[in-house]
Short mmCIF file of C-alpha atoms and ligand atoms in Angstrom, two decimals:
data_model
loop_
_atom_site.label_atom_id
_atom_site.label_comp_id
_atom_site.label_asym_id
_atom_site.label_seq_id
_atom_site.Cartn_x
_atom_site.Cartn_y
_atom_site.Cartn_z
CA MET F 23 105.83 78.02 127.71
CA LYS F 24 105.93 80.74 123.46
CA LEU F 25 107.74 83.80 124.44
CA PHE F 26 107.10 86.81 122.67
CA LEU F 27 108.77 89.75 122.79
CA ASP F 28 106.57 93.13 124.28
CA THR F 29 108.02 95.60 121.91
CA ALA F 30 107.60 98.16 119.38
CA GLU F 31 110.86 98.38 119.27
CA ILE F 32 112.31 96.77 115.35
CA ASP F 33 116.21 96.19 116.13
CA GLU F 34 115.00 93.62 119.72
CA ILE F 35 113.12 91.96 117.30
CA ARG F 36 115.82 91.32 115.26
CA THR F 37 117.52 90.19 117.87
CA VAL F 38 115.64 87.38 119.71
CA ASN F 39 114.00 85.98 116.51
CA ALA F 40 118.19 85.63 115.93
CA TRP F 41 118.64 83.41 119.14
CA GLY F 42 116.06 80.51 117.98
CA VAL F 43 113.57 81.73 120.36
CA LEU F 44 110.84 84.29 119.68
CA ASP F 45 107.56 82.82 118.97
CA GLY F 46 105.00 86.61 118.41
CA VAL F 47 105.48 90.14 118.79
CA THR F 48 102.76 92.41 120.92
CA THR F 49 102.86 96.27 120.82
CA ASN F 50 100.63 99.49 122.26
CA PRO F 51 100.11 102.25 121.89
CA THR F 52 102.84 102.44 125.31
CA LEU F 53 105.48 101.13 123.38
CA PHE F 54 104.47 102.67 119.86
CA SER F 55 104.93 104.80 121.08
CA LYS F 56 108.53 104.84 121.39
CA ILE F 57 109.36 105.09 118.02
CA LYS F 58 110.24 107.93 115.92
CA GLY F 59 109.61 108.38 112.20
CA LYS F 60 107.49 105.79 111.22
CA THR F 61 103.69 105.00 111.17
CA TYR F 62 101.89 102.57 113.29
CA ASP F 63 101.46 100.37 110.62
CA GLU F 64 105.09 100.71 109.19
CA VAL F 65 106.15 98.51 112.33
CA LEU F 66 103.91 95.58 112.10
CA GLN F 67 104.62 94.99 108.46
CA GLU F 68 107.91 95.02 109.49
CA ILE F 69 107.59 92.94 112.40
CA CYS F 70 105.48 90.74 110.73
CA ALA F 71 107.98 90.39 108.30
CA ILE F 72 110.53 89.90 110.65
CA ASN F 73 108.66 87.30 113.06
CA LYS F 74 105.96 84.32 111.16
CA GLY F 75 103.90 84.25 115.27
CA PRO F 76 101.45 86.47 116.50
CA VAL F 77 101.86 90.25 116.12
CA SER F 78 99.52 92.21 118.47
CA ALA F 79 98.22 95.63 117.59
CA GLU F 80 95.92 97.42 119.38
CA VAL F 81 92.56 99.12 119.42
CA VAL F 82 92.33 102.45 121.19
CA ALA F 83 89.11 103.75 120.30
CA ASP F 84 86.28 102.24 123.35
CA ASP F 85 83.31 102.33 120.54
CA VAL F 86 82.76 98.90 118.74
CA ASP F 87 83.00 100.66 115.74
CA GLY F 88 85.96 101.96 116.60
CA MET F 89 87.46 99.10 117.39
CA LEU F 90 86.23 97.33 114.58
CA LYS F 91 87.57 99.56 112.07
CA GLU F 92 90.52 100.11 113.04
CA GLY F 93 91.19 95.46 114.30
CA ARG F 94 89.66 94.97 110.60
CA HIS F 95 92.20 98.01 109.36
CA PHE F 96 95.11 96.00 110.74
CA ALA F 97 93.84 92.47 110.06
CA LYS F 98 94.56 93.69 106.21
CA LEU F 99 98.55 94.52 107.38
CA ALA F 100 99.78 90.95 107.62
CA ASP F 101 98.32 87.35 108.17
CA ASN F 102 99.62 87.28 111.43
CA ILE F 103 97.89 90.01 113.13
CA TYR F 104 95.95 89.91 116.17
CA VAL F 105 93.57 92.75 117.08
CA LYS F 106 94.37 93.77 120.62
CA VAL F 107 91.30 94.81 122.74
CA ALA F 108 91.26 96.29 125.91
CA MET F 109 88.87 94.39 128.23
CA SER F 110 85.31 96.27 128.61
CA GLU F 111 81.69 95.58 127.37
CA ASN F 112 82.71 97.37 124.03
CA GLY F 113 85.58 95.31 124.19
CA LEU F 114 83.55 92.03 124.06
CA GLU F 115 81.31 92.59 121.71
CA ALA F 116 83.72 94.27 119.31
CA MET F 117 85.73 90.39 119.78
CA ASN F 118 82.51 88.79 119.73
CA ARG F 119 82.12 90.39 115.82
CA PHE F 120 86.24 90.44 114.79
CA ARG F 121 85.54 86.05 116.25
CA ALA F 122 83.13 85.97 113.09
CA GLU F 123 85.19 87.82 110.52
CA GLY F 124 88.18 85.32 111.20
CA ILE F 125 90.03 88.29 113.43
CA LYS F 126 91.65 86.66 115.48
CA THR F 127 92.44 88.72 119.05
CA ASN F 128 94.38 89.15 122.24
CA CYS F 129 91.84 90.79 125.11
CA THR F 130 94.28 92.87 126.92
CA LEU F 131 93.96 94.99 129.98
CA ILE F 132 92.86 91.61 132.11
CA PHE F 133 93.33 92.07 136.19
CA SER F 134 90.92 88.68 136.86
CA ALA F 135 90.11 85.31 136.21
CA ASN F 136 86.53 85.99 135.97
CA GLN F 137 87.44 88.56 133.22
CA GLY F 138 89.40 86.32 131.60
CA LEU F 139 86.47 84.16 130.95
CA LEU F 140 84.26 86.59 129.88
CA ALA F 141 87.23 87.48 127.42
CA ALA F 142 87.83 83.84 126.26
CA LYS F 143 84.10 83.31 126.11
CA ALA F 144 83.59 85.98 123.62
CA GLY F 145 86.22 84.38 121.81
CA ALA F 146 89.31 85.94 122.69
CA SER F 147 91.92 84.18 121.21
CA LEU F 148 94.94 85.06 123.53
CA LEU F 149 93.94 86.26 127.87
CA SER F 150 96.30 88.33 128.22
CA PRO F 151 96.30 89.48 132.60
CA PHE F 152 99.22 92.00 133.75
CA VAL F 153 101.02 91.09 136.36
CA GLY F 154 103.62 93.34 136.43
CA ARG F 155 100.61 95.76 137.72
CA LEU F 156 98.93 93.53 139.88
CA ASP F 157 101.84 93.49 141.83
CA ASP F 158 102.03 96.93 141.85
CA ILE F 159 98.76 97.26 144.05
CA ASN F 160 100.27 94.90 146.39
CA GLU F 161 98.38 92.24 144.83
CA GLU F 162 99.47 89.10 143.66
CA GLY F 163 99.71 89.14 139.98
CA MET F 164 100.27 84.87 139.46
CA ASN F 165 97.40 84.09 140.86
CA VAL F 166 95.07 85.03 138.44
CA ILE F 167 97.57 83.62 136.28
CA ARG F 168 96.78 79.76 138.35
CA GLU F 169 93.39 80.41 138.38
CA LEU F 170 93.00 81.14 134.58
CA VAL F 171 94.99 78.63 133.34
CA GLU F 172 92.69 76.36 136.05
CA ILE F 173 89.92 77.28 134.03
CA ILE F 174 90.66 77.28 131.01
CA THR F 175 92.03 73.66 131.44
CA ILE F 176 89.01 71.97 133.32
CA HIS F 177 86.16 73.56 131.06
CA GLU F 178 88.87 72.72 128.30
CA ILE F 179 88.39 76.47 126.25
CA GLU F 180 90.66 77.58 122.82
CA ALA F 181 91.84 80.15 124.74
CA GLU F 182 95.39 80.80 125.06
CA VAL F 183 97.06 82.44 128.35
CA LEU F 184 99.31 85.49 127.63
CA THR F 185 100.96 86.65 131.43
CA ALA F 186 101.74 90.18 130.41
CA SER F 187 103.31 93.33 132.07
CA VAL F 188 105.94 90.67 132.72
CA ARG F 189 109.09 92.76 135.39
CA HIS F 190 111.74 90.12 135.72
CA PRO F 191 112.70 86.51 134.59
CA ARG F 192 111.65 85.41 137.92
CA HIS F 193 107.57 86.00 136.16
CA VAL F 194 108.96 84.03 133.86
CA THR F 195 109.73 81.29 135.54
CA ASP F 196 106.53 81.64 137.95
CA ALA F 197 104.84 81.85 134.73
CA ALA F 198 105.64 79.18 132.76
CA LEU F 199 105.50 77.00 136.32
CA ALA F 200 101.44 78.29 136.40
CA GLY F 201 101.06 76.44 133.54
CA SER F 202 100.69 79.63 131.19
CA HIS F 203 100.46 79.05 127.83
CA ILE F 204 102.51 82.19 126.67
CA ALA F 205 104.62 85.37 128.46
CA THR F 206 104.73 88.24 126.91
CA LEU F 207 108.81 90.18 126.99
CA PRO F 208 109.99 93.10 127.02
CA PHE F 209 113.75 92.64 125.61
CA LYS F 210 115.51 93.36 128.44
CA VAL F 211 114.14 90.86 130.64
CA PHE F 212 115.65 88.52 127.50
CA GLN F 213 118.99 89.23 128.20
CA GLN F 214 118.70 88.83 131.97
CA MET F 215 117.37 85.05 131.64
CA VAL F 216 121.01 84.54 129.36
CA HIS F 217 122.60 85.65 131.86
CA HIS F 218 123.96 84.49 134.97
CA PRO F 219 127.33 86.10 136.61
CA LEU F 220 128.42 82.07 137.41
CA THR F 221 128.01 81.33 133.60
CA ASP F 222 130.05 84.91 132.06
CA LYS F 223 132.36 84.15 135.29
CA GLY F 224 132.77 80.72 133.23
CA ILE F 225 133.34 82.92 129.88
CA VAL F 226 135.88 84.82 130.88
CA GLN F 227 137.46 81.30 132.99
CA PHE F 228 137.77 78.90 130.03
CA LYS F 229 138.39 81.77 127.71
CA SER F 230 141.58 82.60 130.52
CA ASP F 231 142.26 78.89 130.97
CA TRP F 232 142.65 77.74 127.44
CA GLU F 233 144.68 81.47 126.54
CA THR F 234 147.25 79.74 129.12
CA ALA F 235 147.52 76.24 127.82
CA ARG F 236 148.16 77.61 124.14
CA ALA F 237 150.46 79.41 125.52
CA ALA F 238 152.27 76.30 127.09
CA ILE F 239 151.92 74.30 123.92
CA ALA F 240 153.49 77.16 121.54
CA ALA F 241 156.67 77.93 123.78
CA ASN F 242 156.73 74.21 124.01
CA ALA F 243 156.94 73.40 120.74
CA LYS F 244 159.49 76.62 120.41
CA GLY F 245 161.63 74.32 121.81
O1 G3P I 15 102.26 93.83 127.62
C1 G3P I 15 101.22 94.64 128.34
C2 G3P I 15 102.80 95.03 129.39
O2 G3P I 15 103.40 95.80 127.83
C3 G3P I 15 102.39 96.41 130.24
O3 G3P I 15 103.40 95.96 131.13
O4 G3P I 15 105.23 97.19 132.60
O5 G3P I 15 103.82 98.91 131.81
O6 G3P I 15 102.76 96.88 133.06
P1 G3P I 15 103.86 97.31 131.93
#
């Protein structure tokens, strides 16, 4: 499963990219609103220069012409831009038009397998169900991932399922087991995946034992 970072923070992207585990980046207006002193275009260009995987840039217009204008602009910023379009009737039309122009899209705000199926048929390359927000309203977000992955597989549809609204490491494991092609994670979840209390404790113990052994060797050598 590919792992994307769900952020517009350049430092976070540099960090995870340096680990060698970063396959792409997703941004949205909420994530961009946390960045101060840069335009969205500037942030996107910086991200695309760091990571060559898909980088999602979200349109905010709700009419088709507006979506097309914003999306065409983003697509010119870098070759690895995917235009993120919210699920809607106009969104479907815009994704269909983007497909005709060779512009790749990520359909966002998907909350059912049927929405995902429609987005795939309209030409979206990436289908983004939001698991955390479904869990928030007492639904089982991961069910949408399971159903959509199965539909994509049975019907040999080219689109990839991108598990979004990931809130904790368990979501990542479950998405991987469900066959999700991609999951996009906040930086904090990447960090949580790295750490385990027994790993961290073990590192401290190994270091301490090493120092003890070195001290003993040094004492022996002195004689
Ligand atoms: O990728 C979509 C994601 O940013 C939404 O996450 O936690 O706001 O539901 P959340």
